[in-house]
Amino acid sequence: MTAQTTDHSSLPPPGPLAVELRGINKAFSGVRVLEGVDFSLRAGEVHALMGGNGAGKSTLMKILQGVYQPDAGEVIVGGQAVTLGSPSVAEAHGVAMIFQEFSLIPTLTAAQNIFLNREPRGALGTIDDREAVRRARAIFSDMGVQIDPTRTVAELSTGEWQLTEIAKALSKDARVLIMDEPTAALSATEVSTLFRLVSGLKARGIAIVYITHRMDEVFEVGDRVTVMRDGRAVLSGETRSLRIEDVIEHIVGRRMEGALEYVRRDVNRAGAPLLDVQNLQAEGLSSVTLQVHPGEVVGLAGLMGSGRTELAEALFGVRRVTGGQITLDDQPVVNRSPEAAIRHGFALVPEDRRVQGLVLDHTVYENLLLPQLGRFQGGGVMRDGPGREYARELIGQLRIKTDGPDKQTRLLSGGNQQKIVLAKWLGNDPRVLILDEPTAGVDIGSKAEIIGLIRTLADAGKGVLLISSEFQELLAVSDRVLLMQGGRITGELLREQIAQEEDLHHALQGGAVHDHTA
Amino acid sequence: VDPQAALKQLATKVYSKGPSGEAPAPASSVTLTAAELAKVKAMNATAAIVLHYGGNDWSNAQVDGLKAQFAKLGIKVIAVTDANFKPEKQVSDIETVLARKPSIIVSIPTDPVATAAAYRKAAKAGVKLVFMDNVPSGLKAGTDYVSVVSADNYGNGVASAHLLAQQLGSKGNIGVIFHAADFFVTKQRYDAFKATIAKYPNIKIVAEQGIGGPDFAGDAEKVASAMLTRNPNLNAIWAVWDVPAEGVMSAARTAGRKDLIIATMDLGKNVALEMAKQGGMVRGLGAQRPYDAGVTEANLAAYGLLGKKAPPYVALNALPVTRTTLATAWKQVYNQTLPADIQSVLK
Amino acid sequence: MTTLPNAAAPRRSILANWRSYVVYVGFALVFLFFSIFLRDAGFLSSNNLLNIVRQTATISVMAVAMTFVIASGEIDLSIGSVAGLSSVVAALAIPHVGPVGGAVAGLLAGAAIGVINGSLVTGLGIPSFLVTLGMLGIANGVAQWITATAPVPILNDAFNNFFGSGDLGPVPSLFLWTLIALGVGHFLLRRTSFGRSVLAVGGNATAARYSGINVARTKLMVLVASGTVAGLAGMLYAGRLNSGRFQWGQGDELSVIAAVILGGTPLFGGAGTVFGAVLGALMIGLINNGLILMGLEYSQQLIIRGVIIILAVALARRK
Amino acid sequence: MTTLPNAAAPRRSILANWRSYVVYVGFALVFLFFSIFLRDAGFLSSNNLLNIVRQTATISVMAVAMTFVIASGEIDLSIGSVAGLSSVVAALAIPHVGPVGGAVAGLLAGAAIGVINGSLVTGLGIPSFLVTLGMLGIANGVAQWITATAPVPILNDAFNNFFGSGDLGPVPSLFLWTLIALGVGHFLLRRTSFGRSVLAVGGNATAARYSGINVARTKLMVLVASGTVAGLAGMLYAGRLNSGRFQWGQGDELSVIAAVILGGTPLFGGAGTVFGAVLGALMIGLINNGLILMGLEYSQQLIIRGVIIILAVALARRK
Ligand SMILES: Nc1ncnc2c1ncn2[C@@H]1O[C@H](COP(=O)(O)OP(=O)(O)OP(=O)(O)O)[C@@H](O)[C@H]1O
Ligand SMILES: Nc1ncnc2c1ncn2[C@@H]1O[C@H](COP(=O)(O)OP(=O)(O)OP(=O)(O)O)[C@@H](O)[C@H]1O
Ligand SMILES: [Mg+2]
Ligand SMILES: [Mg+2]
């Protein structure tokens, strides 16, 4: 245990301990995931839990939520040692959790999900869905988001179901609220509303565990930080007394300098574009025109629901195109299906890894090979030797934490699952890469590597279209940024024109960009 | 017992008794005069045929006979239903058919108890009922229904037993495959067979097993295979009708037991073909006369329309069939000449 | 039985629409078709329409329970056999304990099998397909065994009228049973937390568990209900056919599942409509009835029934 | 058939284990049981063992194809009827076009139905349960219609021996057909990109589509294969019973699906084992054979078969 002791003298008196975890051990089929982890949480504080992908954050919190039972150690809630045998027991102790993985019922509506197992009752003790809708609407409007609570969750976008999960947890009146990467699928506006809500909860004395990979968030909302690495807590302290570099160092295990800073690259925009999209029409899009030049990384910035995902889907043949023209290398292409798009040299890292990215019940190996079954077969016969070799290479290259290529993908941590979605496409040698939130849930170390990877790919002459709600990342690698709103491109900024993240916020809010370079 | 003599006796004797123990009237006693025929024709009557099961040669021949005779009588057949052996489906079929207000229903009840209420409803609606083989419980001849025409199923069981004994030279080990359901027709055959074969002291039933269907050929094959496995010295197998007999044939073929003797009932095409072969396994079977039964039923329906007093129980005697009588038997059963493929094998 | 992520956005919404109206449109189309073609064959006579309801009552009632089973992500193949067994149990019991006792015995037999099914599925984690397939054989065998395959007549008119043969004024009791099943089922599924739990468990068992729903108990209850309702169907068979017999209900499992799916409940759980299931059952009954009235041969009935089912669904999808 | 997200992690892994060995352990237990109890009844005679293989050959062959169907997230209820229809088509064709032509005609009939099934499922998006249920009736009706429900004898010995009745040395041809189906199926599922696509499509159709797999074509191919193999099963029936008849194969769909599930393929797709499916079919055949050899009454056989199926699975789960 290398937990640092920090100087507490300058802090306000700490609130009572809401939760204490002592010496928690946990192993899955013999593999150690948590080793002697201590963790404490005070009422009225936001405790940021950080660490690399697979460090054990979610597992630790699932123990507190009663999903898993620890092999050793103590769980103390409100001063009492408790056995949390199931999520309902934990809930009875006032613990609620926003799960990292999809934990809604896709066939039920947002309102029904929010009040699942706690439905408002009518006069005869029957469940009152209308009341549920009313309350859900109030919660959503409280959160400042516009989601129709009568829509089924399967119809919601990734960001919307994330917000629904949050609404569900908020509606529970918990004393301890665990948020496992609540913002992974959210863009700036929703993130700031969430922070507003978190402050409100804090003020009411609710204890919050906040798991995230976004550094800026930690220092914005976190009172305390605990960093985990390889199943141990390696750093714990007050946020204000820690420096961002220290935290990163403890997460990654080495110093990282300037990984998320823009590296200027020369892009020749004078020649013919690699990808030329003219007046593209599709459901949710109106007349999108854009170009990507060889070697260029084009960022797409927009708020939730602005149509970025729709654009990616239309280009990749998932969404039916109703008009316009796509030209690749001066050749008109029509992508009626992903199969055709792939044949034409497109690749898409989709937004939702669970639904679009992975066959969760299949192994890591099977998922990695899925887009290129053709490459590893001779005369229709799969050659598993080279396939496995290739999978191992990818696992190494992206530092995917898994017991091996034959582990079921479902059992990997969220960030490691995301890396697989990205890795799937590396072997395909595409001309145009469309990346829709490629680093959602990926830890800071890997994020830097992925950004490096994107640069390398662009350097090799590929065109990259990058969708990201995390402006830091967007600005770290984009050579040009397109602004999207309401299904259309509403602006274009060269990277040089953007000095800081606020400029982008500003631009998206409809304001003009301050040209700092002038 | 001398099988030869016993079989001869069958040509004139009917074993089965009517539902209330009535003595059987011969089919030849059911006739219509020219005047009656004209009268029926003028009625523009309609008929529905409500079968327990339609998917076999017996049903086809019966329906052929009915349709042919109804055509002569100027009666239109408005529906033919098939309950697939399910009484509840048959009840539904009767109810449905009644919506078309037929003058006549010719039917074979799948289950005497379960279907009784539905038939009674039909009778109350003024429909003339003629039954095949079996009568719903509680219905009275003359008042509720016109008459019942039956094959002599008991007699067929007797015939099959004597035929088997004849082929075995009155001694040997046999297996019996019966229908594992309390179904009137198959039960009569089984009872008759058992009672008759017991008269041959040197014929021993060494194995006996029921089959439940719906894949009767497959079930019989499995059972026959097991019988042959357990009893390598088995000389013959009796199967309750032709479809299970086909399964027995297949089992015997795979066991390399082409010398196995098979006796059964109903002159289906596949068993006829086997019988036609020189040294074929199917050596004897008791046949019904479904075509004639159909004709008789149609005539009895006309009795009903005319209000003519009908015999309550008409039976057609059993028809023992062997290779030598195959061609004539076929004609009697189906009112058709023996199909060319069977003829060519028979030669 | 784990289902997998697959929320293909565009397909989803089609499915959602599909579910909501296919059975209505299909039903209307089929009804219209027969109304026109069978105008003179008594199709529209109130008696014939009531016949359809009577003929489909057992299927409808079991389809209501099966909607819950399928919505919860399980399957129950034993219902047909259980109905047969329950009819036999009731028929055997009535002479000794009277009609009420007999009915109770029959229902209890169904419930007991439901408990066994449910315990094996939730306790030992054996797929319900295998458990209930095994139970199909067991229930059928027991029914045959205790009756030596013979029908057991029921002479008690009160029982027969109450369950299957009687009328209440102009309304057949089978119609009432269908209405009761429909009403109770619809209410349970839509308006109670039990119904909500069933949908949640079938939609995402893990998420349901995270929300504090007792997944095992929910599935157990669903399978017990299915067994009990199969027992009720057995009573209806017994009342209608004035006897108990192992054959009653045999093979119904496929018709019942078909009615549920036709009604718009997806085979993979998480959603369900009791109303649709009953309409699906009625639609199958409608087709059977119409084809017989048309005077078609059985083989032709089979063909056209198949075509109509596919066509009705396909056409309804187009709209 | 769209499936939904469901992150049941713990059950999954149980299922995964379950899948890997239940049928082997179950098979061994049942085999051992009969070997001891039926020592003197010829159970272990090579002839009896070959009989079991013979009797299950049609189920085994269809179970291989059904493994693909289920693994891809679909279902095919029409196989039994298709087998019957194909047997009839072949039997009718042989006198005119000879045994080879007849077999081709039979197989083509199966393939054609597979194409129709597949097109309706993938083209119109109708659930395969409904499409193939409709097709079950259609194929059955057509088979009855074109033969007027009469059996059609096949007098060609070459055909009969090749498909169902003959032996190659000491090995029955039905054994060889089973082996061929097993070998080809196992190879296709495990070692080819087609097999991988099938599993991916069944595991998560959306993710498969996003990975460039043609989901519609994969499902179409699977259903065409299933139809064609049902046609082959029809040939085996025809060869074995020396005739074509609409009844051959009737009701096999449930046995075939049971064999597949018993073998360890989950009902909801994404995984599958051809080897398990064939073993599942053999296990059902084994139980049938053993119970008949024991000389039990039919009703008792039904009961004990059900108990054994459940028990074998439950015991194997315990290990
Ligand atoms: N049910 C399980 N069975 C086997 N291994 C598991 C299981 N759950 C988690 N693991 C493993 O435990 C490790 C820790 O996973 P966990 O989800 O806690 O990581 P995390 O810190 O939340 O990572 P991320 O930031 O990517 O979400 C991972 O290596 C994961 O593969
Ligand atoms: N009503 C709906 N039914 C089904 N799918 C929907 C529906 N609304 C949105 N989606 C799907 O959700 C995904 C993203 O939609 P949306 O644009 O609303 O969210 P987003 O991804 O957060 O926004 P952005 O456009 O900024 O990426 C798309 O795949 C879209 O098809
Ligand atoms: Mg995590
Ligand atoms: Mg998006």
JSON list of C-alpha atoms in Angstrom, two decimals, chain A residues 349-472:
[
{"chain": "A", "resi": 349, "resn": "VAL", "atom": "CA", "xyz": [-15.67, 2.57, -34.81]},
{"chain": "A", "resi": 350, "resn": "PRO", "atom": "CA", "xyz": [-19.27, 2.85, -33.70]},
{"chain": "A", "resi": 351, "resn": "GLU", "atom": "CA", "xyz": [-20.55, 4.86, -30.79]},
{"chain": "A", "resi": 352, "resn": "ASP", "atom": "CA", "xyz": [-22.08, 2.10, -28.72]},
{"chain": "A", "resi": 353, "resn": "ARG", "atom": "CA", "xyz": [-19.69, -0.72, -28.07]},
{"chain": "A", "resi": 354, "resn": "ARG", "atom": "CA", "xyz": [-22.25, -3.04, -26.50]},
{"chain": "A", "resi": 355, "resn": "VAL", "atom": "CA", "xyz": [-24.78, -2.87, -29.26]},
{"chain": "A", "resi": 356, "resn": "GLN", "atom": "CA", "xyz": [-22.82, -2.05, -32.39]},
{"chain": "A", "resi": 357, "resn": "GLY", "atom": "CA", "xyz": [-19.29, -2.86, -31.53]},
{"chain": "A", "resi": 358, "resn": "LEU", "atom": "CA", "xyz": [-19.06, -6.24, -29.90]},
{"chain": "A", "resi": 359, "resn": "VAL", "atom": "CA", "xyz": [-20.55, -9.66, -29.68]},
{"chain": "A", "resi": 360, "resn": "LEU", "atom": "CA", "xyz": [-20.23, -9.62, -25.91]},
{"chain": "A", "resi": 361, "resn": "ASP", "atom": "CA", "xyz": [-20.67, -13.34, -25.45]},
{"chain": "A", "resi": 362, "resn": "HIS", "atom": "CA", "xyz": [-17.91, -14.18, -27.87]},
{"chain": "A", "resi": 363, "resn": "THR", "atom": "CA", "xyz": [-14.25, -14.22, -27.06]},
{"chain": "A", "resi": 364, "resn": "VAL", "atom": "CA", "xyz": [-11.83, -11.35, -27.50]},
{"chain": "A", "resi": 365, "resn": "TYR", "atom": "CA", "xyz": [-10.24, -13.28, -30.32]},
{"chain": "A", "resi": 366, "resn": "GLU", "atom": "CA", "xyz": [-13.49, -13.81, -32.19]},
{"chain": "A", "resi": 367, "resn": "ASN", "atom": "CA", "xyz": [-14.40, -10.14, -31.90]},
{"chain": "A", "resi": 368, "resn": "LEU", "atom": "CA", "xyz": [-11.03, -8.94, -33.07]},
{"chain": "A", "resi": 369, "resn": "LEU", "atom": "CA", "xyz": [-11.21, -11.05, -36.20]},
{"chain": "A", "resi": 370, "resn": "LEU", "atom": "CA", "xyz": [-14.81, -10.34, -37.08]},
{"chain": "A", "resi": 371, "resn": "PRO", "atom": "CA", "xyz": [-14.31, -7.59, -39.70]},
{"chain": "A", "resi": 372, "resn": "GLN", "atom": "CA", "xyz": [-11.58, -9.53, -41.43]},
{"chain": "A", "resi": 373, "resn": "LEU", "atom": "CA", "xyz": [-12.69, -13.11, -41.52]},
{"chain": "A", "resi": 374, "resn": "GLY", "atom": "CA", "xyz": [-11.68, -13.00, -45.17]},
{"chain": "A", "resi": 375, "resn": "ARG", "atom": "CA", "xyz": [-8.08, -12.23, -44.34]},
{"chain": "A", "resi": 376, "resn": "PHE", "atom": "CA", "xyz": [-7.57, -15.26, -42.18]},
{"chain": "A", "resi": 377, "resn": "GLN", "atom": "CA", "xyz": [-9.02, -17.88, -44.41]},
{"chain": "A", "resi": 378, "resn": "GLY", "atom": "CA", "xyz": [-7.80, -19.86, -47.32]},
{"chain": "A", "resi": 379, "resn": "GLY", "atom": "CA", "xyz": [-10.43, -21.37, -49.57]},
{"chain": "A", "resi": 380, "resn": "GLY", "atom": "CA", "xyz": [-13.10, -20.71, -47.00]},
{"chain": "A", "resi": 381, "resn": "VAL", "atom": "CA", "xyz": [-11.16, -22.41, -44.22]},
{"chain": "A", "resi": 382, "resn": "MET", "atom": "CA", "xyz": [-10.18, -20.34, -41.21]},
{"chain": "A", "resi": 383, "resn": "ARG", "atom": "CA", "xyz": [-6.52, -20.37, -40.35]},
{"chain": "A", "resi": 384, "resn": "ASP", "atom": "CA", "xyz": [-6.65, -19.94, -36.62]},
{"chain": "A", "resi": 385, "resn": "GLY", "atom": "CA", "xyz": [-2.88, -20.00, -36.10]},
{"chain": "A", "resi": 386, "resn": "PRO", "atom": "CA", "xyz": [-2.14, -16.72, -37.83]},
{"chain": "A", "resi": 387, "resn": "GLY", "atom": "CA", "xyz": [-5.44, -15.33, -36.58]},
{"chain": "A", "resi": 388, "resn": "ARG", "atom": "CA", "xyz": [-4.51, -15.94, -32.99]},
{"chain": "A", "resi": 389, "resn": "GLU", "atom": "CA", "xyz": [-1.05, -14.56, -33.56]},
{"chain": "A", "resi": 390, "resn": "TYR", "atom": "CA", "xyz": [-2.59, -11.41, -34.96]},
{"chain": "A", "resi": 391, "resn": "ALA", "atom": "CA", "xyz": [-5.03, -11.11, -32.05]},
{"chain": "A", "resi": 392, "resn": "ARG", "atom": "CA", "xyz": [-2.16, -11.36, -29.57]},
{"chain": "A", "resi": 393, "resn": "GLU", "atom": "CA", "xyz": [-0.36, -8.61, -31.44]},
{"chain": "A", "resi": 394, "resn": "LEU", "atom": "CA", "xyz": [-3.36, -6.30, -31.17]},
{"chain": "A", "resi": 395, "resn": "ILE", "atom": "CA", "xyz": [-3.82, -7.12, -27.49]},
{"chain": "A", "resi": 396, "resn": "GLY", "atom": "CA", "xyz": [-0.23, -6.16, -26.91]},
{"chain": "A", "resi": 397, "resn": "GLN", "atom": "CA", "xyz": [-0.30, -3.09, -29.09]},
{"chain": "A", "resi": 398, "resn": "LEU", "atom": "CA", "xyz": [-3.33, -1.58, -27.35]},
{"chain": "A", "resi": 399, "resn": "ARG", "atom": "CA", "xyz": [-2.48, -3.02, -23.92]},
{"chain": "A", "resi": 400, "resn": "ILE", "atom": "CA", "xyz": [-5.82, -4.73, -23.67]},
{"chain": "A", "resi": 401, "resn": "LYS", "atom": "CA", "xyz": [-6.06, -6.22, -20.22]},
{"chain": "A", "resi": 402, "resn": "THR", "atom": "CA", "xyz": [-7.34, -9.74, -20.58]},
{"chain": "A", "resi": 403, "resn": "ASP", "atom": "CA", "xyz": [-6.35, -13.19, -19.34]},
{"chain": "A", "resi": 404, "resn": "GLY", "atom": "CA", "xyz": [-5.91, -14.13, -22.97]},
{"chain": "A", "resi": 405, "resn": "PRO", "atom": "CA", "xyz": [-7.53, -14.00, -26.37]},
{"chain": "A", "resi": 406, "resn": "ASP", "atom": "CA", "xyz": [-10.12, -16.59, -25.36]},
{"chain": "A", "resi": 407, "resn": "LYS", "atom": "CA", "xyz": [-11.66, -14.61, -22.53]},
{"chain": "A", "resi": 408, "resn": "GLN", "atom": "CA", "xyz": [-15.30, -13.77, -22.99]},
{"chain": "A", "resi": 409, "resn": "THR", "atom": "CA", "xyz": [-15.50, -10.12, -24.01]},
{"chain": "A", "resi": 410, "resn": "ARG", "atom": "CA", "xyz": [-18.31, -9.46, -21.56]},
{"chain": "A", "resi": 411, "resn": "LEU", "atom": "CA", "xyz": [-15.93, -10.14, -18.68]},
{"chain": "A", "resi": 412, "resn": "LEU", "atom": "CA", "xyz": [-13.47, -7.43, -19.69]},
{"chain": "A", "resi": 413, "resn": "SER", "atom": "CA", "xyz": [-13.59, -4.03, -18.08]},
{"chain": "A", "resi": 414, "resn": "GLY", "atom": "CA", "xyz": [-15.42, -1.34, -19.99]},
{"chain": "A", "resi": 415, "resn": "GLY", "atom": "CA", "xyz": [-12.37, 0.47, -21.25]},
{"chain": "A", "resi": 416, "resn": "ASN", "atom": "CA", "xyz": [-10.77, -2.71, -22.42]},
{"chain": "A", "resi": 417, "resn": "GLN", "atom": "CA", "xyz": [-13.90, -3.60, -24.34]},
{"chain": "A", "resi": 418, "resn": "GLN", "atom": "CA", "xyz": [-13.69, -0.23, -26.05]},
{"chain": "A", "resi": 419, "resn": "LYS", "atom": "CA", "xyz": [-10.12, -0.92, -27.06]},
{"chain": "A", "resi": 420, "resn": "ILE", "atom": "CA", "xyz": [-11.25, -4.07, -28.80]},
{"chain": "A", "resi": 421, "resn": "VAL", "atom": "CA", "xyz": [-13.77, -2.14, -30.84]},
{"chain": "A", "resi": 422, "resn": "LEU", "atom": "CA", "xyz": [-10.96, 0.09, -32.01]},
{"chain": "A", "resi": 423, "resn": "ALA", "atom": "CA", "xyz": [-8.47, -2.71, -32.51]},
{"chain": "A", "resi": 424, "resn": "LYS", "atom": "CA", "xyz": [-10.91, -4.59, -34.74]},
{"chain": "A", "resi": 425, "resn": "TRP", "atom": "CA", "xyz": [-10.27, -2.15, -37.54]},
{"chain": "A", "resi": 426, "resn": "LEU", "atom": "CA", "xyz": [-6.53, -1.77, -37.37]},
{"chain": "A", "resi": 427, "resn": "GLY", "atom": "CA", "xyz": [-5.78, -4.77, -39.50]},
{"chain": "A", "resi": 428, "resn": "ASN", "atom": "CA", "xyz": [-8.17, -3.80, -42.24]},
{"chain": "A", "resi": 429, "resn": "ASP", "atom": "CA", "xyz": [-6.03, -1.05, -43.73]},
{"chain": "A", "resi": 430, "resn": "PRO", "atom": "CA", "xyz": [-8.95, 1.27, -44.47]},
{"chain": "A", "resi": 431, "resn": "ARG", "atom": "CA", "xyz": [-8.63, 4.50, -46.50]},
{"chain": "A", "resi": 432, "resn": "VAL", "atom": "CA", "xyz": [-11.11, 6.44, -44.38]},
{"chain": "A", "resi": 433, "resn": "LEU", "atom": "CA", "xyz": [-11.52, 5.91, -40.66]},
{"chain": "A", "resi": 434, "resn": "ILE", "atom": "CA", "xyz": [-14.65, 7.16, -38.99]},
{"chain": "A", "resi": 435, "resn": "LEU", "atom": "CA", "xyz": [-14.27, 7.17, -35.23]},
{"chain": "A", "resi": 436, "resn": "ASP", "atom": "CA", "xyz": [-17.38, 7.83, -33.17]},
{"chain": "A", "resi": 437, "resn": "GLU", "atom": "CA", "xyz": [-16.33, 8.46, -29.58]},
{"chain": "A", "resi": 438, "resn": "PRO", "atom": "CA", "xyz": [-13.44, 6.03, -29.92]},
{"chain": "A", "resi": 439, "resn": "THR", "atom": "CA", "xyz": [-12.02, 6.59, -26.46]},
{"chain": "A", "resi": 440, "resn": "ALA", "atom": "CA", "xyz": [-15.20, 6.53, -24.39]},
{"chain": "A", "resi": 441, "resn": "GLY", "atom": "CA", "xyz": [-14.21, 4.88, -21.14]},
{"chain": "A", "resi": 442, "resn": "VAL", "atom": "CA", "xyz": [-10.57, 4.47, -22.13]},
{"chain": "A", "resi": 443, "resn": "ASP", "atom": "CA", "xyz": [-7.99, 5.40, -19.53]},
{"chain": "A", "resi": 444, "resn": "ILE", "atom": "CA", "xyz": [-5.66, 8.31, -19.94]},
{"chain": "A", "resi": 445, "resn": "GLY", "atom": "CA", "xyz": [-2.63, 6.25, -20.82]},
{"chain": "A", "resi": 446, "resn": "SER", "atom": "CA", "xyz": [-4.36, 4.36, -23.54]},
{"chain": "A", "resi": 447, "resn": "LYS", "atom": "CA", "xyz": [-6.06, 7.49, -24.75]},
{"chain": "A", "resi": 448, "resn": "ALA", "atom": "CA", "xyz": [-2.68, 9.03, -25.40]},
{"chain": "A", "resi": 449, "resn": "GLU", "atom": "CA", "xyz": [-1.66, 5.92, -27.27]},
{"chain": "A", "resi": 450, "resn": "ILE", "atom": "CA", "xyz": [-4.83, 5.95, -29.33]},
{"chain": "A", "resi": 451, "resn": "ILE", "atom": "CA", "xyz": [-4.24, 9.56, -30.20]},
{"chain": "A", "resi": 452, "resn": "GLY", "atom": "CA", "xyz": [-0.75, 8.63, -31.23]},
{"chain": "A", "resi": 453, "resn": "LEU", "atom": "CA", "xyz": [-2.17, 5.83, -33.28]},
{"chain": "A", "resi": 454, "resn": "ILE", "atom": "CA", "xyz": [-4.58, 8.16, -35.04]},
{"chain": "A", "resi": 455, "resn": "ARG", "atom": "CA", "xyz": [-1.69, 10.44, -35.93]},
{"chain": "A", "resi": 456, "resn": "THR", "atom": "CA", "xyz": [0.30, 7.53, -37.27]},
{"chain": "A", "resi": 457, "resn": "LEU", "atom": "CA", "xyz": [-2.60, 6.41, -39.40]},
{"chain": "A", "resi": 458, "resn": "ALA", "atom": "CA", "xyz": [-3.10, 9.90, -40.75]},
{"chain": "A", "resi": 459, "resn": "ASP", "atom": "CA", "xyz": [0.61, 10.20, -41.44]},
{"chain": "A", "resi": 460, "resn": "ALA", "atom": "CA", "xyz": [0.25, 7.11, -43.59]},
{"chain": "A", "resi": 461, "resn": "GLY", "atom": "CA", "xyz": [-2.14, 9.07, -45.80]},
{"chain": "A", "resi": 462, "resn": "LYS", "atom": "CA", "xyz": [-5.45, 7.92, -44.43]},
{"chain": "A", "resi": 463, "resn": "GLY", "atom": "CA", "xyz": [-8.33, 10.25, -43.81]},
{"chain": "A", "resi": 464, "resn": "VAL", "atom": "CA", "xyz": [-9.80, 10.36, -40.34]},
{"chain": "A", "resi": 465, "resn": "LEU", "atom": "CA", "xyz": [-13.16, 11.67, -39.27]},
{"chain": "A", "resi": 466, "resn": "LEU", "atom": "CA", "xyz": [-13.18, 11.94, -35.50]},
{"chain": "A", "resi": 467, "resn": "ILE", "atom": "CA", "xyz": [-16.32, 12.40, -33.46]},
{"chain": "A", "resi": 468, "resn": "SER", "atom": "CA", "xyz": [-15.65, 13.16, -29.82]},
{"chain": "A", "resi": 469, "resn": "SER", "atom": "CA", "xyz": [-17.58, 14.87, -27.10]},
{"chain": "A", "resi": 470, "resn": "GLU", "atom": "CA", "xyz": [-14.37, 15.38, -25.15]},
{"chain": "A", "resi": 471, "resn": "PHE", "atom": "CA", "xyz": [-12.96, 18.59, -26.49]},
{"chain": "A", "resi": 472, "resn": "GLN", "atom": "CA", "xyz": [-9.55, 18.03, -25.02]}
]
